[in-house]
Amino acid sequence: MSAAEVLTFDCYGTLIDWERGISDAFLAASREDGVALHRDTVLTTYADVEPTLQRATYRSYREVLTESALECGRRLGWPVSRDRAGFLAESLPNWPPFPDTNPALEILRAQGHMLGILSNIDDDLLEGTRRHFGVAFELLVTAQQLRSYKPDHAHFERAQAAIGSRRWLHVAQSYFHDIEPACALGIPVVWVNRKRESPMGSARPTAEVTDLTQLVDWLAAPLSMQ
């Protein structure tokens, strides 16, 4: 592919360690109630619950997080009230970036790339997360703006309208939310496969890396090697 002028990123799971954020929030809140949960069980349960809620009639991501906490608590044997279930949304601005995130973003910014975020998030929650980043993003596309969640195509269509004819590369961790819809739309996409998982279905990304450090190296490689 030609050298990308615009790089867009999924945020949670790609730039932000959402698994650590979610599991830490569940373990801390349940511990306060005298309930011991296992990190892996929390994450497996959450991964099953959240996509179902996002496929239903649109609701804010804050509501999705609250409903997810309620349902996960029920499945894990930790009954929580709706008010108590707000712990998950309240924790989100504290979810940390991966160690490679800011060094890579700073290099990409210095190289002159326009940067953007396409995220299944509310505007105010993303604003809380952005304080963790050392660079600015010119393009921000959220579920709240569109009243739509990826893998629906609205995020990508909005981004394409803003990017126009500039060469665009999307970067993401989630095969379901990002890689498959980007491939379906013909958008070059890099899979950040931090957990070294196997591809899903027939969609294949333009490239695969294990972290954002590798992304920087791949972008710096001669086009003949990409």
Coordinates of N, CA and C in Angstrom, one line a residue:
M1 N 0.8 -1.2 0.0 CA 0.0 0.0 0.0 C 0.9 1.2 0.0
S2 N 0.3 2.4 -0.5 CA 1.1 3.6 -0.4 C 1.2 4.1 1.0
A3 N 2.2 4.9 1.3 CA 2.4 5.4 2.6 C 1.1 6.1 3.1
A4 N 0.7 5.8 4.3 CA -0.5 6.3 4.9 C -0.3 7.8 5.4
E5 N -1.2 8.6 5.0 CA -1.2 10.0 5.5 C -2.0 10.1 6.8
V6 N -3.1 9.3 6.9 CA -4.0 9.4 8.1 C -4.0 8.0 8.8
L7 N -3.8 8.0 10.0 CA -3.9 6.8 10.8 C -5.0 6.9 11.8
T8 N -6.0 6.0 11.8 CA -7.0 6.0 12.8 C -6.9 4.8 13.6
F9 N -7.3 4.9 14.9 CA -7.1 3.8 15.9 C -8.4 3.5 16.6
D10 N -8.7 2.2 16.8 CA -9.6 1.9 17.8 C -8.9 2.3 19.1
C11 N -9.7 2.6 20.1 CA -9.1 3.1 21.4 C -8.9 2.0 22.4
Y12 N -10.0 1.4 22.8 CA -10.0 0.5 24.0 C -9.7 -1.0 23.5
G13 N -8.5 -1.4 23.9 CA -8.0 -2.7 23.4 C -6.8 -2.5 22.5
T14 N -6.7 -1.3 21.9 CA -5.6 -1.0 20.9 C -4.7 0.0 21.6
L15 N -5.2 1.1 22.1 CA -4.4 2.1 22.7 C -4.4 2.0 24.3
I16 N -5.6 1.6 24.7 CA -5.9 1.5 26.2 C -6.1 0.0 26.6
D17 N -5.5 -0.3 27.7 CA -5.5 -1.7 28.2 C -6.9 -1.9 28.8
W18 N -7.9 -2.2 28.0 CA -9.3 -2.3 28.5 C -9.5 -3.5 29.4
E19 N -8.8 -4.6 29.1 CA -9.0 -5.8 29.9 C -8.5 -5.6 31.3
R20 N -7.3 -4.9 31.4 CA -6.8 -4.6 32.8 C -7.8 -3.6 33.5
G21 N -8.3 -2.6 32.7 CA -9.2 -1.6 33.3 C -10.5 -2.3 33.8
I22 N -11.1 -3.1 33.0 CA -12.4 -3.8 33.3 C -12.1 -4.7 34.5
S23 N -11.1 -5.6 34.4 CA -10.9 -6.6 35.5 C -10.6 -5.9 36.8
D24 N -9.7 -4.9 36.7 CA -9.3 -4.2 38.0 C -10.6 -3.6 38.6
A25 N -11.5 -3.0 37.8 CA -12.7 -2.4 38.4 C -13.6 -3.4 39.0
F26 N -13.8 -4.6 38.4 CA -14.6 -5.6 38.9 C -14.0 -6.2 40.2
L27 N -12.7 -6.5 40.2 CA -12.1 -7.1 41.4 C -12.2 -6.1 42.6
A28 N -11.9 -4.8 42.3 CA -11.9 -3.9 43.4 C -13.3 -3.7 44.0
A29 N -14.3 -3.5 43.1 CA -15.7 -3.3 43.6 C -16.2 -4.6 44.3
S30 N -16.0 -5.7 43.7 CA -16.5 -7.0 44.4 C -15.8 -7.2 45.7
R31 N -14.5 -6.9 45.8 CA -13.8 -7.1 47.0 C -14.4 -6.2 48.1
E32 N -14.8 -5.0 47.8 CA -15.5 -4.1 48.8 C -16.7 -4.8 49.3
D33 N -17.4 -5.6 48.5 CA -18.6 -6.3 48.9 C -18.3 -7.7 49.5
G34 N -17.0 -8.0 49.7 CA -16.7 -9.3 50.3 C -16.8 -10.5 49.4
V35 N -16.7 -10.2 48.0 CA -16.9 -11.2 47.0 C -15.5 -11.3 46.3
A36 N -15.0 -12.6 46.1 CA -13.8 -12.8 45.4 C -14.1 -13.3 44.0
L37 N -13.7 -12.5 43.0 CA -13.8 -12.9 41.6 C -12.5 -13.2 41.0
H38 N -12.5 -14.0 39.9 CA -11.3 -14.4 39.2 C -11.2 -13.5 38.0
R39 N -10.0 -13.0 37.7 CA -9.8 -12.0 36.6 C -10.2 -12.6 35.3
D40 N -9.8 -13.8 35.0 CA -10.0 -14.5 33.7 C -11.5 -14.7 33.5
T41 N -12.2 -15.1 34.6 CA -13.6 -15.4 34.5 C -14.4 -14.1 34.3
V42 N -14.0 -13.0 34.9 CA -14.6 -11.7 34.7 C -14.5 -11.3 33.2
L43 N -13.3 -11.5 32.6 CA -13.1 -11.1 31.2 C -13.9 -11.9 30.3
T44 N -13.9 -13.2 30.5 CA -14.6 -14.1 29.6 C -16.1 -13.8 29.7
T45 N -16.6 -13.6 30.9 CA -18.1 -13.2 31.0 C -18.4 -11.9 30.3
Y46 N -17.5 -10.9 30.6 CA -17.7 -9.6 30.0 C -17.7 -9.6 28.5
A47 N -16.8 -10.4 27.9 CA -16.7 -10.5 26.4 C -17.9 -11.1 25.8
D48 N -18.6 -11.9 26.6 CA -19.9 -12.6 26.1 C -21.1 -11.6 26.3
V49 N -21.0 -10.8 27.3 CA -22.2 -9.9 27.6 C -22.2 -8.7 26.7
E50 N -21.1 -7.9 26.7 CA -21.1 -6.6 26.1 C -21.6 -6.6 24.6
P51 N -21.1 -7.4 23.7 CA -21.5 -7.3 22.3 C -23.0 -7.5 22.1
T52 N -23.6 -8.3 23.0 CA -25.1 -8.5 22.9 C -25.8 -7.2 23.2
L53 N -25.4 -6.5 24.2 CA -26.0 -5.2 24.6 C -25.8 -4.2 23.5
Q54 N -24.6 -4.2 22.8 CA -24.4 -3.2 21.8 C -25.2 -3.5 20.5
R55 N -25.6 -4.7 20.3 CA -26.4 -5.0 19.2 C -27.9 -4.7 19.3
A56 N -28.3 -4.4 20.6 CA -29.7 -4.0 20.8 C -29.9 -2.6 20.4
T57 N -31.1 -2.1 20.7 CA -31.4 -0.7 20.4 C -30.3 0.2 21.0
Y58 N -29.9 1.3 20.3 CA -28.8 2.1 20.8 C -29.1 2.6 22.2
R59 N -28.1 2.6 23.0 CA -28.1 3.2 24.3 C -26.6 3.7 24.5
S60 N -26.4 4.7 25.4 CA -25.1 5.3 25.6 C -24.2 4.2 26.1
Y61 N -22.9 4.4 25.9 CA -21.9 3.4 26.3 C -21.9 3.4 27.8
R62 N -22.1 4.5 28.5 CA -22.2 4.5 30.0 C -23.3 3.5 30.4
E63 N -24.5 3.5 29.7 CA -25.5 2.6 30.0 C -25.1 1.1 29.6
V64 N -24.4 1.0 28.5 CA -23.9 -0.4 28.2 C -23.0 -0.9 29.3
L65 N -22.1 -0.1 29.8 CA -21.2 -0.5 30.9 C -22.0 -0.9 32.1
T66 N -23.0 -0.1 32.4 CA -23.8 -0.4 33.6 C -24.6 -1.7 33.5
E67 N -25.2 -1.8 32.3 CA -26.0 -3.1 32.1 C -25.0 -4.3 32.0
S68 N -23.8 -4.1 31.5 CA -22.9 -5.2 31.5 C -22.4 -5.6 32.9
A69 N -22.2 -4.6 33.7 CA -21.8 -4.9 35.1 C -23.0 -5.6 35.8
L70 N -24.2 -5.2 35.6 CA -25.3 -5.9 36.2 C -25.4 -7.4 35.8
E71 N -25.3 -7.6 34.5 CA -25.4 -8.9 34.0 C -24.2 -9.8 34.3
C72 N -23.0 -9.2 34.3 CA -21.9 -10.0 34.7 C -21.9 -10.3 36.2
G73 N -22.4 -9.4 37.0 CA -22.5 -9.7 38.4 C -23.5 -10.8 38.7
R74 N -24.6 -10.8 37.9 CA -25.6 -11.9 38.1 C -25.0 -13.2 37.7
R75 N -24.3 -13.3 36.6 CA -23.7 -14.5 36.1 C -22.6 -15.0 37.1
L76 N -21.9 -14.1 37.7 CA -20.8 -14.4 38.5 C -21.1 -14.6 40.0
G77 N -22.4 -14.5 40.3 CA -22.9 -14.8 41.7 C -22.6 -13.6 42.6
W78 N -22.5 -12.4 42.0 CA -22.3 -11.2 42.8 C -23.4 -10.2 42.4
P79 N -24.6 -10.2 43.1 CA -25.7 -9.3 42.8 C -25.3 -7.9 43.2
V80 N -25.5 -7.0 42.2 CA -25.2 -5.6 42.4 C -26.5 -4.8 42.0
S81 N -26.7 -3.7 42.7 CA -27.8 -2.8 42.3 C -27.4 -2.0 41.1
R82 N -28.4 -1.4 40.5 CA -28.1 -0.5 39.3 C -27.2 0.6 39.7
D83 N -27.5 1.2 40.8 CA -26.6 2.3 41.3 C -25.2 1.8 41.5
R84 N -25.0 0.7 42.1 CA -23.7 0.1 42.4 C -23.0 -0.2 41.1
A85 N -23.8 -0.7 40.1 CA -23.2 -1.1 38.8 C -22.5 0.0 38.0
G86 N -22.7 1.3 38.5 CA -22.1 2.4 37.8 C -20.6 2.5 38.1
F87 N -20.1 1.6 38.9 CA -18.6 1.5 39.2 C -17.8 1.4 37.9
L88 N -18.3 0.6 36.9 CA -17.5 0.3 35.8 C -17.3 1.5 34.9
A89 N -18.4 2.3 34.6 CA -18.3 3.5 33.8 C -17.4 4.5 34.6
E90 N -17.6 4.6 35.9 CA -16.8 5.6 36.6 C -15.3 5.3 36.6
S91 N -15.0 4.0 36.4 CA -13.6 3.6 36.4 C -12.9 3.8 35.1
L92 N -13.7 4.0 34.0 CA -13.1 4.0 32.7 C -12.0 5.1 32.4
P93 N -12.2 6.3 32.9 CA -11.1 7.3 32.7 C -9.8 6.9 33.3
N94 N -9.8 6.0 34.2 CA -8.5 5.5 34.8 C -7.9 4.3 34.1
W95 N -8.6 3.8 33.1 CA -8.0 2.6 32.4 C -6.7 3.0 31.8
P96 N -5.6 2.3 31.9 CA -4.3 2.8 31.5 C -4.0 2.5 30.0
P97 N -3.2 3.3 29.4 CA -2.7 2.9 28.1 C -1.7 1.8 28.2
F98 N -1.5 1.1 27.1 CA -0.4 0.1 27.0 C 0.9 0.8 27.1
P99 N 2.0 0.2 27.6 CA 3.3 0.8 27.7 C 3.8 1.3 26.3
D100 N 3.5 0.7 25.2 CA 4.0 1.1 23.9 C 3.1 2.2 23.2
T101 N 2.0 2.5 23.8 CA 1.1 3.4 23.1 C 1.7 4.8 22.9
N102 N 2.0 5.5 24.0 CA 2.5 6.9 23.9 C 3.8 7.0 23.1
P103 N 4.8 6.2 23.3 CA 6.0 6.3 22.5 C 5.7 6.1 21.0
A104 N 4.8 5.2 20.7 CA 4.5 5.0 19.3 C 3.8 6.2 18.7
L105 N 2.8 6.7 19.4 CA 2.0 7.8 18.9 C 2.9 9.0 18.8
E106 N 3.8 9.3 19.7 CA 4.7 10.4 19.5 C 5.6 10.3 18.3
I107 N 6.0 9.1 18.0 CA 6.8 8.9 16.7 C 6.0 9.2 15.5
L108 N 4.8 8.6 15.5 CA 3.9 8.8 14.4 C 3.5 10.2 14.2
R109 N 3.3 10.9 15.3 CA 2.9 12.4 15.2 C 4.1 13.1 14.6
A110 N 5.4 12.8 15.1 CA 6.6 13.5 14.6 C 6.8 13.2 13.1
Q111 N 6.4 12.1 12.6 CA 6.5 11.8 11.2 C 5.5 12.4 10.3
G112 N 4.6 13.2 11.0 CA 3.6 14.0 10.2 C 2.3 13.3 9.9
H113 N 2.0 12.2 10.5 CA 0.7 11.5 10.3 C -0.4 12.3 11.0
M114 N -1.5 12.4 10.3 CA -2.8 12.8 11.0 C -3.3 11.6 11.8
L115 N -3.7 11.9 13.0 CA -4.2 10.8 13.9 C -5.6 10.9 14.2
G116 N -6.3 9.8 14.3 CA -7.7 9.8 14.7 C -8.1 8.6 15.5
I117 N -9.3 8.7 16.2 CA -9.8 7.6 17.0 C -11.2 7.3 16.5
L118 N -11.5 6.0 16.3 CA -12.9 5.6 16.0 C -13.3 4.6 17.1
S119 N -14.2 5.0 17.9 CA -14.4 4.3 19.2 C -15.9 4.1 19.5
N120 N -16.2 2.9 20.1 CA -17.5 2.6 20.6 C -17.6 3.2 22.0
I121 N -17.8 4.6 22.1 CA -17.6 5.2 23.4 C -18.5 6.5 23.4
D122 N -18.8 7.0 24.6 CA -19.4 8.3 24.7 C -18.4 9.4 24.7
D123 N -18.8 10.6 24.3 CA -17.8 11.7 24.1 C -17.1 12.0 25.5
D124 N -17.9 12.1 26.5 CA -17.3 12.5 27.8 C -16.4 11.5 28.4
L125 N -16.7 10.2 28.1 CA -15.8 9.1 28.6 C -14.5 9.2 27.8
L126 N -14.6 9.4 26.5 CA -13.3 9.5 25.7 C -12.5 10.7 26.2
E127 N -13.2 11.8 26.5 CA -12.4 13.0 27.0 C -11.6 12.6 28.2
G128 N -12.2 11.8 29.1 CA -11.4 11.4 30.3 C -10.2 10.5 29.9
T129 N -10.4 9.7 28.9 CA -9.3 8.8 28.5 C -8.2 9.6 27.8
R130 N -8.5 10.7 27.1 CA -7.5 11.4 26.3 C -6.4 12.1 27.1
R131 N -6.7 12.3 28.4 CA -5.6 12.9 29.2 C -4.4 11.9 29.4
H132 N -4.6 10.6 29.0 CA -3.5 9.7 29.1 C -2.6 9.8 27.9
F133 N -3.0 10.5 26.9 CA -2.2 10.5 25.6 C -1.4 11.8 25.6
G134 N -0.2 11.6 25.0 CA 0.7 12.7 24.9 C 0.6 13.5 23.6
V135 N -0.3 13.0 22.7 CA -0.5 13.7 21.4 C -2.0 14.0 21.3
A136 N -2.2 14.9 20.3 CA -3.6 15.3 20.0 C -4.1 14.4 18.8
F137 N -5.4 14.3 18.8 CA -6.1 13.5 17.7 C -7.0 14.5 16.9
E138 N -6.7 14.6 15.6 CA -7.5 15.6 14.8 C -8.9 15.1 14.5
L139 N -9.1 13.8 14.5 CA -10.4 13.2 14.1 C -10.8 12.3 15.3
L140 N -12.0 12.5 15.8 CA -12.6 11.7 16.8 C -14.0 11.3 16.4
V141 N -14.3 10.0 16.2 CA -15.6 9.5 15.8 C -16.0 8.6 16.9
T142 N -17.2 8.9 17.5 CA -17.7 8.1 18.7 C -19.0 7.5 18.4
A143 N -19.4 6.5 19.2 CA -20.7 5.9 19.1 C -21.8 6.9 19.4
Q144 N -21.5 7.7 20.4 CA -22.5 8.7 20.8 C -22.8 9.7 19.6
Q145 N -21.8 10.1 18.9 CA -22.1 11.0 17.7 C -23.0 10.3 16.7
L146 N -22.8 9.0 16.5 CA -23.5 8.3 15.4 C -24.7 7.5 15.9
R147 N -24.8 7.3 17.2 CA -25.9 6.4 17.7 C -25.8 5.0 17.1
S148 N -24.5 4.6 17.0 CA -24.2 3.3 16.3 C -22.9 2.8 16.9
Y149 N -22.9 1.4 17.0 CA -21.7 0.8 17.4 C -21.0 -0.1 16.3
K150 N -19.7 0.0 16.3 CA -19.0 -1.0 15.4 C -19.3 -2.4 15.9
P151 N -19.5 -3.4 15.0 CA -19.0 -3.4 13.6 C -19.9 -2.8 12.6
D152 N -21.0 -2.2 12.9 CA -21.7 -1.4 11.9 C -20.8 -0.4 11.3
H153 N -21.1 0.0 10.1 CA -20.1 0.7 9.2 C -20.1 2.2 9.4
A154 N -21.0 2.8 10.3 CA -21.1 4.2 10.4 C -19.8 4.9 10.8
H155 N -19.1 4.3 11.7 CA -17.8 5.0 12.1 C -16.9 5.1 10.9
F156 N -16.8 4.1 10.1 CA -15.9 4.1 9.0 C -16.4 5.1 7.9
E157 N -17.6 5.1 7.7 CA -18.2 6.0 6.7 C -18.0 7.5 7.1
R158 N -18.2 7.8 8.4 CA -18.0 9.1 8.9 C -16.5 9.5 8.7
A159 N -15.6 8.6 9.1 CA -14.2 8.9 8.9 C -13.8 9.1 7.5
Q160 N -14.3 8.3 6.6 CA -14.0 8.4 5.2 C -14.5 9.8 4.7
A161 N -15.6 10.2 5.1 CA -16.1 11.6 4.7 C -15.2 12.7 5.1
A162 N -14.6 12.5 6.3 CA -13.7 13.5 6.9 C -12.3 13.4 6.2
I163 N -11.9 12.2 5.9 CA -10.5 12.0 5.4 C -10.4 12.3 3.9
G164 N -11.5 12.1 3.2 CA -11.5 12.4 1.8 C -10.5 11.5 1.0
S165 N -9.7 12.1 0.1 CA -8.8 11.4 -0.8 C -7.5 11.1 -0.1
R166 N -7.2 11.5 1.1 CA -5.9 11.2 1.7 C -5.8 9.7 2.0
R167 N -4.6 9.2 1.9 CA -4.3 7.8 2.1 C -4.6 7.4 3.6
W168 N -5.4 6.4 3.8 CA -5.9 6.1 5.2 C -5.6 4.7 5.6
L169 N -5.1 4.5 6.8 CA -4.9 3.2 7.4 C -5.5 3.2 8.7
H170 N -6.3 2.1 9.0 CA -7.0 1.9 10.3 C -6.2 0.9 11.1
V171 N -6.1 1.1 12.4 CA -5.3 0.2 13.3 C -6.2 -0.2 14.4
A172 N -6.3 -1.5 14.7 CA -7.2 -2.0 15.7 C -6.9 -3.4 16.2
Q173 N -7.4 -3.7 17.4 CA -7.2 -5.0 18.0 C -8.3 -5.9 17.7
S174 N -9.6 -5.4 17.7 CA -10.7 -6.3 17.7 C -11.0 -6.8 16.2
Y175 N -11.0 -8.1 16.0 CA -11.4 -8.6 14.7 C -12.8 -8.3 14.4
F176 N -13.7 -8.6 15.4 CA -15.1 -8.4 15.3 C -15.5 -7.0 15.0
H177 N -15.0 -6.1 15.8 CA -15.5 -4.7 15.8 C -14.8 -3.9 14.7
D178 N -13.6 -4.2 14.3 CA -12.8 -3.4 13.4 C -12.3 -4.1 12.1
I179 N -11.6 -5.2 12.3 CA -10.9 -5.8 11.2 C -11.9 -6.2 10.1
E180 N -13.0 -6.9 10.5 CA -14.0 -7.4 9.6 C -14.7 -6.3 8.9
P181 N -15.2 -5.3 9.5 CA -15.9 -4.2 8.8 C -14.9 -3.4 7.9
A182 N -13.7 -3.2 8.4 CA -12.7 -2.5 7.5 C -12.4 -3.2 6.2
C183 N -12.2 -4.5 6.4 CA -12.0 -5.4 5.2 C -13.2 -5.4 4.3
A184 N -14.4 -5.4 4.8 CA -15.6 -5.4 4.0 C -15.7 -4.2 3.2
L185 N -15.2 -3.0 3.7 CA -15.3 -1.7 3.1 C -14.1 -1.4 2.2
G186 N -13.1 -2.3 2.2 CA -11.9 -2.1 1.4 C -11.0 -1.1 2.0
I187 N -11.0 -0.9 3.3 CA -10.1 0.0 4.0 C -8.9 -0.7 4.5
P188 N -7.7 -0.3 4.1 CA -6.5 -0.9 4.7 C -6.5 -0.9 6.2
V189 N -6.2 -2.0 6.8 CA -6.3 -2.1 8.3 C -5.1 -3.0 8.8
V190 N -4.5 -2.6 9.9 CA -3.5 -3.3 10.6 C -4.1 -3.9 11.9
W191 N -3.9 -5.2 12.0 CA -4.4 -5.9 13.2 C -3.4 -5.9 14.3
V192 N -3.6 -5.3 15.4 CA -2.7 -5.3 16.6 C -3.1 -6.5 17.4
N193 N -2.4 -7.6 17.1 CA -2.8 -8.9 17.7 C -1.9 -9.1 19.0
R194 N -2.2 -8.4 20.0 CA -1.4 -8.5 21.2 C -1.4 -9.9 21.9
K195 N -2.5 -10.6 21.7 CA -2.6 -11.9 22.4 C -2.3 -13.0 21.4
R196 N -1.9 -12.7 20.2 CA -1.5 -13.7 19.2 C -2.6 -14.7 19.0
E197 N -3.7 -14.2 18.7 CA -4.9 -15.0 18.4 C -4.9 -15.4 16.9
S198 N -5.8 -16.3 16.6 CA -6.0 -16.7 15.2 C -7.0 -15.8 14.5
P199 N -6.9 -15.6 13.2 CA -7.9 -14.7 12.5 C -9.3 -15.4 12.6
M200 N -10.3 -14.5 12.5 CA -11.7 -15.0 12.5 C -12.2 -14.9 11.1
G201 N -13.0 -15.9 10.7 CA -13.7 -15.8 9.4 C -12.7 -15.7 8.2
S202 N -13.2 -15.0 7.2 CA -12.4 -14.9 5.9 C -11.7 -13.6 5.8
A203 N -12.0 -12.6 6.7 CA -11.3 -11.3 6.6 C -9.9 -11.4 6.9
R204 N -9.0 -10.7 6.1 CA -7.6 -10.7 6.4 C -7.1 -9.3 6.4
P205 N -6.4 -8.9 7.4 CA -5.9 -7.5 7.5 C -4.8 -7.2 6.5
T206 N -4.5 -6.0 6.3 CA -3.3 -5.6 5.4 C -2.0 -6.1 6.0
A207 N -1.9 -6.0 7.4 CA -0.8 -6.4 8.1 C -1.2 -6.8 9.5
E208 N -0.3 -7.5 10.2 CA -0.5 -7.9 11.6 C 0.7 -7.6 12.4
V209 N 0.5 -7.0 13.5 CA 1.6 -6.7 14.4 C 1.2 -7.1 15.8
T210 N 2.2 -7.2 16.7 CA 1.9 -7.6 18.1 C 1.7 -6.4 19.0
D211 N 2.2 -5.2 18.6 CA 2.0 -4.0 19.4 C 2.3 -2.8 18.6
L212 N 2.2 -1.6 19.1 CA 2.4 -0.4 18.3 C 3.8 -0.1 18.0
T213 N 4.7 -0.7 18.7 CA 6.2 -0.6 18.4 C 6.4 -1.2 17.0
Q214 N 5.8 -2.4 16.8 CA 5.9 -3.1 15.6 C 5.2 -2.4 14.4
L215 N 4.1 -1.7 14.8 CA 3.4 -0.9 13.8 C 4.3 0.2 13.3
V216 N 5.0 0.9 14.2 CA 6.0 2.0 13.7 C 7.0 1.4 12.8
D217 N 7.6 0.2 13.2 CA 8.6 -0.4 12.4 C 8.0 -0.8 11.0
W218 N 6.8 -1.3 11.0 CA 6.2 -1.7 9.7 C 6.0 -0.5 8.8
L219 N 5.5 0.5 9.4 CA 5.3 1.8 8.6 C 6.6 2.3 8.0
A220 N 7.7 2.1 8.8 CA 9.0 2.7 8.3 C 9.6 1.8 7.3
A221 N 9.2 0.6 7.1 CA 9.8 -0.4 6.2 C 9.5 0.1 4.8
P222 N 10.4 -0.2 3.8 CA 10.2 0.1 2.4 C 8.9 -0.5 2.0
L223 N 8.2 0.2 1.1 CA 6.9 -0.3 0.6 C 6.9 -1.7 0.0
S224 N 8.1 -2.1 -0.5 CA 8.2 -3.4 -1.1 C 8.2 -4.5 -0.1
M225 N 8.4 -4.1 1.2 CA 8.4 -5.1 2.3 C 7.0 -5.1 3.0
Q226 N 6.1 -4.2 2.7 CA 4.8 -4.2 3.4 C 3.8 -5.1 2.7

